[in-house]
Amino acid sequence: MRKERGLLIVLSGPSGVGKGTVRKELFSKAGTNYEYSISMTTRAPREGEVDGVDYFFKSRNEFEALIEEGGLLEHAEFVGNYYGTPLAYVNETLDAGRDVFLEIEVQGAAQIREKAPEALFIFLAPPSISELQNRLIGRGTETEEIIKMRIDTARDELEMMSLYDYVVENDEIQNACDKINAIIVAEHCRRERIEKTYLSMLRGE
Ligand code: 5GP
């Protein structure tokens, strides 16, 4: 029977929501069932970051050459630097039947939605979504201008959400990780995925 292709898991969300922290927590546990795709970037390494572990650190020229060659699944410019997902690793890992986990910003996620709509898209939302309204207007302590800025930000974030399959509120790291793992398990049980495997089995593939 043909081996089922791995699942491409995309974790994304607004800047500052804690994607990196949640991702590190997910991968700090033994027995994680998915592989982390190490991104490429032109930003300088931060203290303690290791080339080939945290990122593949590249020059702008090297990065642009890779874009030209079609070597990236997606890429985006974020605060003056390039970030991108190496295509070969993703394809090889998925073909081997293993899941791949990407932690990327929203422009990159939008590109993947176009190229690989069958991927699983999880939006990490800012904490206190449930209290959004209170935070925005309930306190009575903010100026009208600040309230308007907050509402605009919330509206932008809600619009971004519409590209995603699931929304996980990052209220507490462990809570968010548990939900992400539960979503991945559920996604593997999705009828469309299972059915494909059964149908190919019935065809003797
Ligand atoms: P940082 O510089 O803080 O490590 O990352 C900045 C932003 O780039 C974060 O939102 C992170 O999720 C995002 N990022 C990291 N790797 C990639 C990637 O391969 N592609 C895209 N589009 N964004 C990435």
CSV table of N, CA, C and O in Angstrom, one decimal, residues 13-21 78 124-127 157 170:
chain,number,residue,atom,x,y,z
A,13,GLY,N,0.7,33.8,12.6
A,13,GLY,CA,-0.1,34.7,13.3
A,13,GLY,C,0.6,36.1,13.4
A,13,GLY,O,1.7,36.2,12.9
A,14,PRO,N,0.0,37.0,14.0
A,14,PRO,CA,0.5,38.4,14.0
A,14,PRO,C,1.9,38.4,14.8
A,14,PRO,O,2.2,37.6,15.6
A,15,SER,N,2.6,39.4,14.4
A,15,SER,CA,3.9,39.7,15.0
A,15,SER,C,3.8,39.9,16.5
A,15,SER,O,2.9,40.5,17.0
A,16,GLY,N,4.6,39.2,17.3
A,16,GLY,CA,4.6,39.4,18.8
A,16,GLY,C,3.7,38.5,19.5
A,16,GLY,O,3.5,38.7,20.7
A,17,VAL,N,3.0,37.6,18.8
A,17,VAL,CA,2.0,36.8,19.5
A,17,VAL,C,2.6,35.6,20.3
A,17,VAL,O,1.9,35.0,21.1
A,18,GLY,N,3.9,35.3,20.0
A,18,GLY,CA,4.6,34.3,20.7
A,18,GLY,C,4.7,33.0,19.9
A,18,GLY,O,4.8,31.9,20.5
A,19,LYS,N,4.8,33.1,18.6
A,19,LYS,CA,4.9,31.9,17.7
A,19,LYS,C,6.2,31.1,18.0
A,19,LYS,O,6.2,29.9,18.2
A,20,GLY,N,7.3,31.9,18.2
A,20,GLY,CA,8.6,31.3,18.4
A,20,GLY,C,8.6,30.5,19.7
A,20,GLY,O,9.1,29.4,19.8
A,21,THR,N,8.0,31.1,20.8
A,21,THR,CA,8.0,30.5,22.1
A,21,THR,C,7.2,29.2,22.1
A,21,THR,O,7.6,28.2,22.6
A,78,PHE,N,10.6,40.7,6.1
A,78,PHE,CA,10.1,41.1,7.4
A,78,PHE,C,11.1,42.0,8.1
A,78,PHE,O,12.2,41.6,8.4
A,124,LEU,N,-2.2,31.5,15.4
A,124,LEU,CA,-1.9,31.7,16.8
A,124,LEU,C,-2.4,33.1,17.1
A,124,LEU,O,-1.9,34.1,16.5
A,125,ALA,N,-3.4,33.2,17.9
A,125,ALA,CA,-4.1,34.5,18.1
A,125,ALA,C,-3.6,35.2,19.4
A,125,ALA,O,-3.2,34.5,20.3
A,126,PRO,N,-3.6,36.5,19.5
A,126,PRO,CA,-3.2,37.2,20.7
A,126,PRO,C,-4.0,36.7,21.9
A,126,PRO,O,-5.1,36.3,21.7
A,127,PRO,N,-3.4,36.8,23.1
A,127,PRO,CA,-4.2,36.4,24.3
A,127,PRO,C,-5.4,37.3,24.5
A,127,PRO,O,-5.5,38.3,23.9
A,157,GLU,N,-6.2,41.8,12.4
A,157,GLU,CA,-5.8,40.5,12.8
A,157,GLU,C,-7.0,39.5,12.5
A,157,GLU,O,-6.7,38.4,12.0
A,170,ASN,N,-3.3,32.2,22.3
A,170,ASN,CA,-2.1,32.0,23.1
A,170,ASN,C,-2.2,32.6,24.5
A,170,ASN,O,-1.6,33.5,24.8
